[in-house]
Amino acid sequence: VSFYPVNATIYAQGDEAGPLYLVEFGTVRICQLTPDGRRQITGFCYAGEVFGLEAGDEHGSYAESVDGAGIRVLRPAGDSNFARRLLNVALRRLTRVQSHLMLLGRMSANERVASFLLDLLDRQASDRTINLPMQRNDVADYLGMTFETVSRVLRVLKDRAIIQVVSAERIDVLDADALSELA
Amino acid sequence: VSFYPVNATIYAQGDEAGPLYLVEFGTVRICQLTPDGRRQITGFCYAGEVFGLEAGDEHGSYAESVDGAGIRVLRPAGDSNFARRLLNVALRRLTRVQSHLMLLGRMSANERVASFLLDLLDRQASDRTINLPMQRNDVADYLGMTFETVSRVLRVLKDRAIIQVVSAERIDVLDADALSELA
DNA sequence: CGACCTGTTGATTCTGCTCAATCAACGTGG
DNA sequence: CCACGTTGATTGAGCAGAATCAACAGGTCG
């Protein structure tokens, strides 16, 4: 298990692929860049989740730690069951990415943020408090919008008494039903 | 091998998953719907491609034939190599979907259409003529925009002498470099 | 204390959507 | 054979949502 401080690169685009990575604690973002520097975050990985699986022998995306993160490297065993386990990881990721497609292709800014908050709520197994380890810019690049718009949407949700912005990195959900309604 | 006429359902959302499908000829679209009926096409499958792989035992998306399509059903053998082959299919699809994320999240209408045309050019192994088996509405739902905008972008590309719209379902690329530049 | 970074808010612009009209291609029935 | 209805594509006008540009506040760290 190795420790990555804030914004450290775990692997870069073009690096040789192979090993998988397990998040022990902290948060990781998986990103892609356009030639002219626009960034799309294709996923966040939290404690207990696995990332680094990719087709080909080169990474098409890059991974960075969002906050301080502990990462365990999983070297692939030649195990015959291993393909099956990899398949599971790949399929889980696939469904995740596909609903992300829906979000980016067909949802408004309000809906995107609401969905994102609900997803966090679910993954953090909480029913009220949400922890946002990543900053607004990361959220924006994940949701396909600008950080200003993220900020504005949060304000709208606050004004409607759906959420409470306790601090920049902590949000309390006051009305989960209204949030589901929006998403 | 069974034949599906235009717009026929191959499997529906919620159907039991399991078998894979190989496109013998024709085109298939994979779609998802929001509760209120907005549609996102997550992928097109052309001759020689495989679809139907999903996590869980229920289909999260649905598949339809775009034009007349011949589909072969592949029943999974208990083969130990089978997991490996499934993994390959899943990984190929994953990279495809991930670049689609970039397209939906970070690209303008012009860039989306240009990328789409280049992708078709590549997959049809042609260097000039593109066949569009799907109609504008399908293209729009794939690219996360409206069919009117698709039409308008095509007009812009035509006016710039980058493409030639021979007919609704056939486009000739006059300047592939300019197209790459746009995408 | 000052410099910097993140986040919020405001003003303005612009891309793409909505609504609507028109047109071409096609099929049907008189 | 032609009038009619239907469907898909194109085009136009106006509008709305989100981006851009800009100012400012709070917090952190040297």
Short mmCIF file of C-alpha atoms (C1' of nucleotides) in Angstrom, two decimals:
data_model
loop_
_atom_site.label_atom_id
_atom_site.label_comp_id
_atom_site.label_asym_id
_atom_site.label_seq_id
_atom_site.Cartn_x
_atom_site.Cartn_y
_atom_site.Cartn_z
CA VAL A 1 0.00 0.00 0.00
CA SER A 2 1.45 3.33 -1.01
CA PHE A 3 0.27 6.78 -0.07
CA TYR A 4 -0.47 9.47 -2.63
CA PRO A 5 -0.74 13.08 -1.41
CA VAL A 6 -3.21 15.57 -2.88
CA ASN A 7 -3.23 15.72 -6.69
CA ALA A 8 -0.54 13.09 -7.16
CA THR A 9 -0.40 11.13 -10.39
CA ILE A 10 -1.02 7.40 -10.01
CA TYR A 11 -0.60 6.61 -13.66
CA ALA A 12 -0.45 8.83 -16.72
CA GLN A 13 -2.06 8.64 -20.10
CA GLY A 14 0.14 6.44 -22.28
CA ASP A 15 1.66 4.54 -19.35
CA GLU A 16 1.89 0.82 -19.67
CA ALA A 17 -1.27 -0.78 -18.33
CA GLY A 18 -1.47 -4.03 -16.41
CA PRO A 19 -1.82 -3.91 -12.66
CA LEU A 20 -5.07 -2.98 -10.98
CA TYR A 21 -5.36 -0.57 -8.10
CA LEU A 22 -7.46 -0.86 -5.00
CA VAL A 23 -8.38 2.27 -3.09
CA GLU A 24 -7.76 1.61 0.61
CA PHE A 25 -8.79 5.09 1.70
CA GLY A 26 -9.23 8.48 0.09
CA THR A 27 -10.48 9.30 -3.38
CA VAL A 28 -9.15 8.92 -6.92
CA ARG A 29 -10.24 10.58 -10.14
CA ILE A 30 -9.93 9.02 -13.59
CA CYS A 31 -9.54 11.62 -16.33
CA GLN A 32 -9.15 12.10 -20.04
CA LEU A 33 -7.94 15.16 -21.92
CA THR A 34 -8.76 16.57 -25.33
CA PRO A 35 -5.77 17.66 -27.42
CA ASP A 36 -6.56 21.28 -26.49
CA GLY A 37 -6.65 20.61 -22.77
CA ARG A 38 -10.30 20.22 -21.88
CA ARG A 39 -10.74 17.59 -19.20
CA GLN A 40 -13.43 15.00 -18.69
CA ILE A 41 -13.43 13.06 -15.45
CA THR A 42 -14.83 9.64 -16.31
CA GLY A 43 -15.14 8.48 -12.73
CA PHE A 44 -14.32 8.86 -9.08
CA CYS A 45 -13.13 5.87 -7.06
CA TYR A 46 -13.68 5.67 -3.32
CA ALA A 47 -12.39 3.33 -0.65
CA GLY A 48 -12.90 -0.30 -1.54
CA GLU A 49 -13.16 0.29 -5.26
CA VAL A 50 -10.86 -0.94 -8.00
CA PHE A 51 -9.57 0.99 -11.01
CA GLY A 52 -6.89 0.80 -13.68
CA LEU A 53 -8.50 -1.81 -15.90
CA GLU A 54 -8.22 -0.94 -19.56
CA ALA A 55 -8.16 -2.42 -23.03
CA GLY A 56 -4.81 -2.58 -24.78
CA ASP A 57 -1.49 -2.30 -23.06
CA GLU A 58 -1.51 1.47 -22.71
CA HIS A 59 -3.63 3.58 -20.41
CA GLY A 60 -6.12 5.70 -22.33
CA SER A 61 -6.88 7.76 -19.25
CA TYR A 62 -4.86 8.93 -16.27
CA ALA A 63 -5.50 8.59 -12.57
CA GLU A 64 -4.79 11.08 -9.79
CA SER A 65 -5.43 11.18 -6.09
CA VAL A 66 -8.03 13.77 -5.14
CA ASP A 67 -7.21 13.97 -1.48
CA GLY A 68 -4.59 11.92 0.32
CA ALA A 69 -5.21 8.36 -0.80
CA GLY A 70 -3.86 4.93 0.03
CA ILE A 71 -3.59 2.66 -2.97
CA ARG A 72 -2.84 -1.05 -3.05
CA VAL A 73 -1.46 -2.46 -6.28
CA LEU A 74 -2.98 -5.76 -7.38
CA ARG A 75 -0.69 -7.73 -9.64
CA PRO A 76 -2.67 -9.99 -11.92
CA ALA A 77 -2.18 -13.65 -11.10
CA GLY A 78 -2.31 -16.08 -14.00
CA ASP A 79 -5.28 -17.57 -12.21
CA SER A 80 -8.04 -18.94 -14.39
CA ASN A 81 -10.57 -17.34 -12.08
CA PHE A 82 -8.83 -14.06 -12.56
CA ALA A 83 -10.43 -13.35 -15.93
CA ARG A 84 -13.78 -13.90 -14.29
CA ARG A 85 -13.01 -11.41 -11.55
CA LEU A 86 -11.68 -8.89 -14.05
CA LEU A 87 -14.87 -9.34 -16.02
CA ASN A 88 -16.88 -8.46 -12.94
CA VAL A 89 -14.89 -5.31 -12.41
CA ALA A 90 -15.27 -4.35 -16.06
CA LEU A 91 -19.01 -4.96 -16.11
CA ARG A 92 -19.60 -3.00 -12.95
CA ARG A 93 -17.65 -0.12 -14.41
CA LEU A 94 -19.54 -0.44 -17.69
CA THR A 95 -22.97 0.05 -16.14
CA ARG A 96 -21.64 2.99 -14.19
CA VAL A 97 -20.24 4.64 -17.29
CA GLN A 98 -23.42 4.01 -19.26
CA SER A 99 -25.61 5.86 -16.80
CA HIS A 100 -22.98 8.57 -16.91
CA LEU A 101 -23.58 8.75 -20.67
CA MET A 102 -27.25 9.39 -20.02
CA LEU A 103 -26.36 12.10 -17.56
CA LEU A 104 -23.98 13.90 -19.91
CA GLY A 105 -26.07 13.48 -23.02
CA ARG A 106 -29.58 14.13 -21.81
CA MET A 107 -29.71 15.89 -18.47
CA SER A 108 -29.83 19.55 -17.50
CA ALA A 109 -27.40 21.15 -15.07
CA ASN A 110 -29.87 20.84 -12.20
CA GLU A 111 -30.50 17.19 -12.92
CA ARG A 112 -26.80 16.44 -13.17
CA VAL A 113 -25.95 17.93 -9.81
CA ALA A 114 -28.97 16.29 -8.17
CA SER A 115 -27.98 12.90 -9.61
CA PHE A 116 -24.42 13.40 -8.46
CA LEU A 117 -25.48 14.18 -4.91
CA LEU A 118 -27.80 11.17 -4.83
CA ASP A 119 -25.01 8.97 -6.12
CA LEU A 120 -22.69 10.21 -3.39
CA LEU A 121 -25.38 9.71 -0.78
CA ASP A 122 -25.81 6.16 -1.95
CA ARG A 123 -22.14 5.30 -2.17
CA GLN A 124 -21.40 6.80 1.21
CA ALA A 125 -24.28 4.77 2.63
CA SER A 126 -25.53 7.87 4.37
CA ASP A 127 -29.02 9.31 4.42
CA ARG A 128 -28.17 12.88 5.17
CA THR A 129 -24.54 13.93 5.23
CA ILE A 130 -22.46 14.04 2.07
CA ASN A 131 -18.72 14.42 2.01
CA LEU A 132 -17.26 16.10 -1.05
CA PRO A 133 -13.56 15.25 -1.08
CA MET A 134 -13.14 16.78 -4.54
CA GLN A 135 -13.37 20.46 -5.31
CA ARG A 136 -15.92 22.22 -7.49
CA ASN A 137 -13.70 22.07 -10.54
CA ASP A 138 -13.57 18.29 -10.32
CA VAL A 139 -17.31 18.04 -9.90
CA ALA A 140 -17.76 20.27 -12.95
CA ASP A 141 -15.40 18.21 -15.10
CA TYR A 142 -17.19 15.07 -14.02
CA LEU A 143 -20.63 16.47 -14.81
CA GLY A 144 -19.63 18.13 -18.06
CA MET A 145 -20.16 21.72 -17.01
CA THR A 146 -18.31 24.68 -15.45
CA PHE A 147 -17.57 25.10 -11.76
CA GLU A 148 -19.54 28.35 -11.73
CA THR A 149 -22.63 26.47 -12.81
CA VAL A 150 -22.07 23.82 -10.13
CA SER A 151 -21.91 26.60 -7.57
CA ARG A 152 -25.10 28.20 -8.87
CA VAL A 153 -27.04 24.94 -8.89
CA LEU A 154 -26.02 24.26 -5.31
CA ARG A 155 -27.30 27.70 -4.43
CA VAL A 156 -30.66 26.93 -6.07
CA LEU A 157 -30.92 23.68 -4.11
CA LYS A 158 -30.05 25.55 -0.94
CA ASP A 159 -32.65 28.24 -1.64
CA ARG A 160 -35.27 25.55 -2.15
CA ALA A 161 -34.30 24.05 1.22
CA ILE A 162 -33.35 20.76 -0.42
CA ILE A 163 -29.78 20.79 0.81
CA GLN A 164 -27.72 22.61 3.37
CA VAL A 165 -24.20 23.64 2.41
CA VAL A 166 -22.45 23.15 5.73
CA SER A 167 -19.03 23.87 4.26
CA ALA A 168 -17.40 23.65 0.86
CA GLU A 169 -16.72 19.95 1.35
CA ARG A 170 -19.79 18.98 3.28
CA ILE A 171 -23.42 19.04 2.25
CA ASP A 172 -26.44 17.86 4.21
CA VAL A 173 -29.46 16.60 2.35
CA LEU A 174 -32.65 17.93 3.88
CA ASP A 175 -35.13 16.60 1.35
CA ALA A 176 -33.95 13.49 -0.46
CA ASP A 177 -37.32 13.06 -2.16
CA ALA A 178 -37.16 16.49 -3.75
CA LEU A 179 -33.64 15.63 -4.88
CA SER A 180 -34.82 12.40 -6.52
CA GLU A 181 -37.61 14.35 -8.12
CA LEU A 182 -35.08 16.69 -9.70
CA ALA A 183 -32.81 13.93 -10.98
CA VAL B 1 -29.44 -16.23 -37.41
CA SER B 2 -32.71 -14.33 -37.23
CA PHE B 3 -33.78 -11.30 -39.21
CA TYR B 4 -35.08 -8.13 -37.58
CA PRO B 5 -36.93 -5.62 -39.77
CA VAL B 6 -36.64 -1.86 -39.29
CA ASN B 7 -37.09 -0.68 -35.69
CA ALA B 8 -37.63 -4.14 -34.26
CA THR B 9 -36.86 -4.78 -30.62
CA ILE B 10 -34.08 -7.28 -30.02
CA TYR B 11 -34.29 -7.11 -26.27
CA ALA B 12 -36.04 -4.71 -23.94
CA GLN B 13 -34.97 -2.92 -20.79
CA GLY B 14 -35.58 -5.31 -17.90
CA ASP B 15 -35.35 -8.44 -20.04
CA GLU B 16 -33.32 -11.27 -18.68
CA ALA B 17 -29.71 -10.90 -19.83
CA GLY B 18 -27.41 -13.76 -20.77
CA PRO B 19 -26.83 -14.51 -24.43
CA LEU B 20 -24.67 -12.30 -26.60
CA TYR B 21 -25.64 -11.12 -30.05
CA LEU B 22 -23.49 -10.93 -33.14
CA VAL B 23 -24.50 -8.57 -35.93
CA GLU B 24 -24.25 -10.49 -39.21
CA PHE B 25 -25.44 -7.56 -41.33
CA GLY B 26 -27.30 -4.32 -40.76
CA THR B 27 -27.13 -1.98 -37.79
CA VAL B 28 -28.29 -2.08 -34.18
CA ARG B 29 -28.74 0.71 -31.66
CA ILE B 30 -28.37 0.33 -27.90
CA CYS B 31 -30.52 2.80 -25.96
CA GLN B 32 -31.49 3.95 -22.52
CA LEU B 33 -34.48 6.03 -21.46
CA THR B 34 -35.03 8.52 -18.68
CA PRO B 35 -38.25 8.12 -16.70
CA ASP B 36 -39.73 11.02 -18.69
CA GLY B 37 -38.87 9.54 -22.05
CA ARG B 38 -35.67 11.20 -23.14
CA ARG B 39 -33.48 8.75 -25.01
CA GLN B 40 -29.73 8.32 -25.04
CA ILE B 41 -28.24 5.98 -27.60
CA THR B 42 -25.15 4.53 -25.96
CA GLY B 43 -23.85 2.85 -29.07
CA PHE B 44 -24.37 1.61 -32.59
CA CYS B 45 -23.30 -1.89 -33.58
CA TYR B 46 -22.39 -2.75 -37.16
CA ALA B 47 -21.75 -6.01 -38.95
CA GLY B 48 -19.21 -8.17 -37.13
CA GLU B 49 -19.74 -6.54 -33.76
CA VAL B 50 -21.07 -8.08 -30.59
CA PHE B 51 -23.53 -6.60 -28.11
CA GLY B 52 -25.79 -7.63 -25.26
CA LEU B 53 -23.14 -7.97 -22.57
CA GLU B 54 -24.26 -6.48 -19.30
CA ALA B 55 -23.75 -6.66 -15.56
CA GLY B 56 -26.45 -8.30 -13.50
CA ASP B 57 -29.08 -10.59 -14.90
CA GLU B 58 -31.32 -7.88 -16.30
CA HIS B 59 -30.71 -5.66 -19.27
CA GLY B 60 -30.22 -2.05 -18.25
CA SER B 61 -30.58 -0.89 -21.84
CA TYR B 62 -32.59 -2.07 -24.81
CA ALA B 63 -31.50 -2.97 -28.33
CA GLU B 64 -33.30 -2.33 -31.60
CA SER B 65 -32.52 -2.88 -35.25
CA VAL B 66 -31.95 0.36 -37.11
CA ASP B 67 -32.37 -1.02 -40.58
CA GLY B 68 -33.04 -4.63 -41.48
CA ALA B 69 -30.47 -6.59 -39.48
CA GLY B 70 -29.40 -10.20 -39.20
CA ILE B 71 -28.51 -11.23 -35.68
CA ARG B 72 -26.86 -14.43 -34.51
CA VAL B 73 -27.39 -15.41 -30.89
CA LEU B 74 -24.29 -16.64 -29.07
CA ARG B 75 -25.12 -18.87 -26.12
CA PRO B 76 -22.41 -18.71 -23.53
CA ALA B 77 -20.48 -21.97 -23.26
CA GLY B 78 -19.23 -22.92 -19.82
CA ASP B 79 -15.79 -22.72 -21.41
CA SER B 80 -12.99 -21.48 -19.21
CA ASN B 81 -11.74 -19.36 -22.08
CA PHE B 82 -15.15 -17.82 -22.36
CA ALA B 83 -14.61 -15.40 -19.50
CA ARG B 84 -11.48 -14.21 -21.24
CA ARG B 85 -13.35 -13.61 -24.47
CA LEU B 86 -16.15 -11.83 -22.66
CA LEU B 87 -13.55 -9.68 -20.96
CA ASN B 88 -12.21 -8.67 -24.35
CA VAL B 89 -15.65 -7.66 -25.54
CA ALA B 90 -16.27 -5.72 -22.35
CA LEU B 91 -12.95 -3.90 -22.51
CA ARG B 92 -13.37 -2.93 -26.13
CA ARG B 93 -16.80 -1.58 -25.35
CA LEU B 94 -15.43 0.24 -22.30
CA THR B 95 -12.88 2.26 -24.25
CA ARG B 96 -15.52 3.09 -26.80
CA VAL B 97 -17.93 4.33 -24.16
CA GLN B 98 -15.24 6.33 -22.42
CA SER B 99 -14.38 8.36 -25.47
CA HIS B 100 -18.11 8.82 -25.87
CA LEU B 101 -18.10 10.38 -22.39
CA MET B 102 -15.53 12.89 -23.54
CA LEU B 103 -17.65 13.68 -26.57
CA LEU B 104 -20.85 14.24 -24.58
CA GLY B 105 -19.24 16.06 -21.71
CA ARG B 106 -16.75 18.32 -23.36
CA MET B 107 -17.39 18.78 -27.05
CA SER B 108 -19.41 21.32 -29.01
CA ALA B 109 -22.08 20.38 -31.55
CA ASN B 110 -19.66 20.84 -34.45
CA GLU B 111 -17.03 18.69 -32.80
CA ARG B 112 -19.54 15.97 -31.99
CA VAL B 113 -20.77 15.64 -35.53
CA ALA B 114 -17.24 15.79 -36.93
CA SER B 115 -16.10 13.06 -34.54
CA PHE B 116 -19.10 10.96 -35.43
CA LEU B 117 -18.40 11.20 -39.14
CA LEU B 118 -14.74 10.35 -38.62
CA ASP B 119 -15.72 7.37 -36.51
CA LEU B 120 -18.05 6.13 -39.23
CA LEU B 121 -15.38 6.67 -41.86
CA ASP B 122 -12.99 4.61 -39.80
CA ARG B 123 -15.39 1.79 -39.02
CA GLN B 124 -16.57 1.55 -42.58
CA ALA B 125 -12.95 1.39 -43.68
CA SER B 126 -13.68 3.98 -46.31
CA ASP B 127 -11.79 7.15 -47.08
CA ARG B 128 -14.56 9.11 -48.70
CA THR B 129 -18.05 7.65 -48.69
CA ILE B 130 -20.05 7.34 -45.49
CA ASN B 131 -23.23 5.37 -45.20
CA LEU B 132 -25.70 6.56 -42.57
CA PRO B 133 -28.10 3.69 -41.95
CA MET B 134 -29.70 5.54 -39.03
CA GLN B 135 -31.81 8.63 -39.33
CA ARG B 136 -31.08 12.11 -37.97
CA ASN B 137 -33.04 11.50 -34.81
CA ASP B 138 -30.81 8.53 -33.96
CA VAL B 139 -27.66 10.50 -34.65
CA ALA B 140 -28.96 13.27 -32.41
CA ASP B 141 -29.78 10.92 -29.54
CA TYR B 142 -26.35 9.36 -29.88
CA LEU B 143 -24.56 12.71 -29.86
CA GLY B 144 -26.68 14.25 -27.11
CA MET B 145 -28.34 16.95 -29.17
CA THR B 146 -31.46 17.57 -31.31
CA PHE B 147 -31.94 16.40 -34.86
CA GLU B 148 -32.35 20.00 -36.00
CA THR B 149 -28.88 20.81 -34.72
CA VAL B 150 -27.45 17.76 -36.48
CA SER B 151 -29.00 19.03 -39.68
CA ARG B 152 -27.61 22.50 -39.16
CA VAL B 153 -24.09 21.28 -38.45
CA LEU B 154 -24.15 19.16 -41.59
CA ARG B 155 -25.13 22.26 -43.50
CA VAL B 156 -22.18 24.18 -42.04
CA LEU B 157 -19.81 21.37 -43.04
CA LYS B 158 -21.34 21.37 -46.51
CA ASP B 159 -20.98 25.15 -46.83
CA ARG B 160 -17.33 24.86 -45.85
CA ALA B 161 -16.89 22.24 -48.58
CA ILE B 162 -15.79 19.65 -46.02
CA ILE B 163 -18.52 17.18 -46.87
CA GLN B 164 -21.02 16.59 -49.61
CA VAL B 165 -24.50 15.46 -48.62
CA VAL B 166 -25.28 13.13 -51.48
CA SER B 167 -28.54 12.00 -49.94
CA ALA B 168 -30.01 11.76 -46.45
CA GLU B 169 -28.26 8.46 -45.86
CA ARG B 170 -25.07 9.05 -47.75
CA ILE B 171 -22.33 11.59 -47.13
CA ASP B 172 -19.06 12.02 -48.97
CA VAL B 173 -16.07 13.42 -47.15
CA LEU B 174 -14.21 15.93 -49.30
CA ASP B 175 -11.70 17.14 -46.74
CA ALA B 176 -10.89 14.59 -44.04
CA ASP B 177 -8.11 16.79 -42.62
CA ALA B 178 -10.49 19.68 -42.01
CA LEU B 179 -12.85 17.22 -40.36
CA SER B 180 -10.11 15.96 -38.03
CA GLU B 181 -9.23 19.54 -37.28
CA LEU B 182 -12.79 20.21 -36.17
CA ALA B 183 -13.04 17.13 -33.97
"C1'" DC C 1 0.68 40.71 6.70
"C1'" DG C 2 0.37 39.78 1.89
"C1'" DA C 3 -0.09 36.33 -1.82
"C1'" DC C 4 -2.65 32.80 -3.43
"C1'" DC C 5 -6.27 29.59 -4.01
"C1'" DT C 6 -11.03 28.20 -3.89
"C1'" DG C 7 -15.60 29.36 -4.05
"C1'" DT C 8 -19.50 32.50 -4.76
"C1'" DT C 9 -21.98 35.89 -7.19
"C1'" DG C 10 -23.06 39.19 -10.98
"C1'" DA C 11 -23.30 40.79 -15.93
"C1'" DT C 12 -23.14 39.56 -20.48
"C1'" DT C 13 -22.70 36.51 -24.42
"C1'" DC C 14 -23.58 32.70 -27.14
"C1'" DT C 15 -24.55 28.00 -28.27
"C1'" DG C 16 -28.01 25.03 -29.01
"C1'" DC C 17 -33.09 24.16 -27.98
"C1'" DT C 18 -38.00 25.01 -28.92
"C1'" DC C 19 -41.51 26.00 -31.82
"C1'" DA C 20 -42.96 26.30 -36.41
"C1'" DA C 21 -43.03 26.40 -41.45
"C1'" DT C 22 -41.57 24.29 -45.63
"C1'" DC C 23 -40.05 20.71 -48.67
"C1'" DA C 24 -39.08 16.23 -50.73
"C1'" DA C 25 -39.93 11.32 -50.93
"C1'" DC C 26 -43.05 7.75 -50.61
"C1'" DG C 27 -47.33 5.04 -50.29
"C1'" DT C 28 -52.30 4.71 -50.64
"C1'" DG C 29 -56.73 4.97 -52.53
"C1'" DG C 30 -59.95 7.05 -55.66
"C1'" DC D 1 -52.48 8.93 -63.06
"C1'" DC D 2 -53.14 12.17 -59.64
"C1'" DA D 3 -54.76 14.09 -55.01
"C1'" DC D 4 -53.88 13.28 -50.38
"C1'" DG D 5 -51.67 12.05 -46.08
"C1'" DT D 6 -47.52 10.68 -43.79
"C1'" DT D 7 -42.80 10.73 -42.55
"C1'" DG D 8 -38.12 12.50 -42.41
"C1'" DA D 9 -35.10 16.37 -43.39
"C1'" DT D 10 -34.12 21.15 -43.75
"C1'" DT D 11 -34.49 25.87 -42.53
"C1'" DG D 12 -35.94 30.03 -39.86
"C1'" DA D 13 -37.11 32.98 -35.63
"C1'" DG D 14 -36.96 33.60 -30.95
"C1'" DC D 15 -35.64 32.09 -26.49
"C1'" DA D 16 -33.36 29.83 -22.53
"C1'" DG D 17 -29.77 27.66 -20.22
"C1'" DA D 18 -25.23 27.44 -19.47
"C1'" DA D 19 -20.60 29.43 -20.64
"C1'" DT D 20 -17.60 33.28 -20.32
"C1'" DC D 21 -15.69 37.22 -18.27
"C1'" DA D 22 -15.10 39.64 -14.13
"C1'" DA D 23 -15.30 41.11 -9.36
"C1'" DC D 24 -15.02 39.88 -4.67
"C1'" DA D 25 -15.00 37.21 -0.18
"C1'" DG D 26 -13.02 33.84 2.91
"C1'" DG D 27 -9.26 30.70 4.17
"C1'" DT D 28 -4.62 29.05 4.12
"C1'" DC D 29 0.16 29.25 3.96
"C1'" DG D 30 4.47 31.32 3.24
#
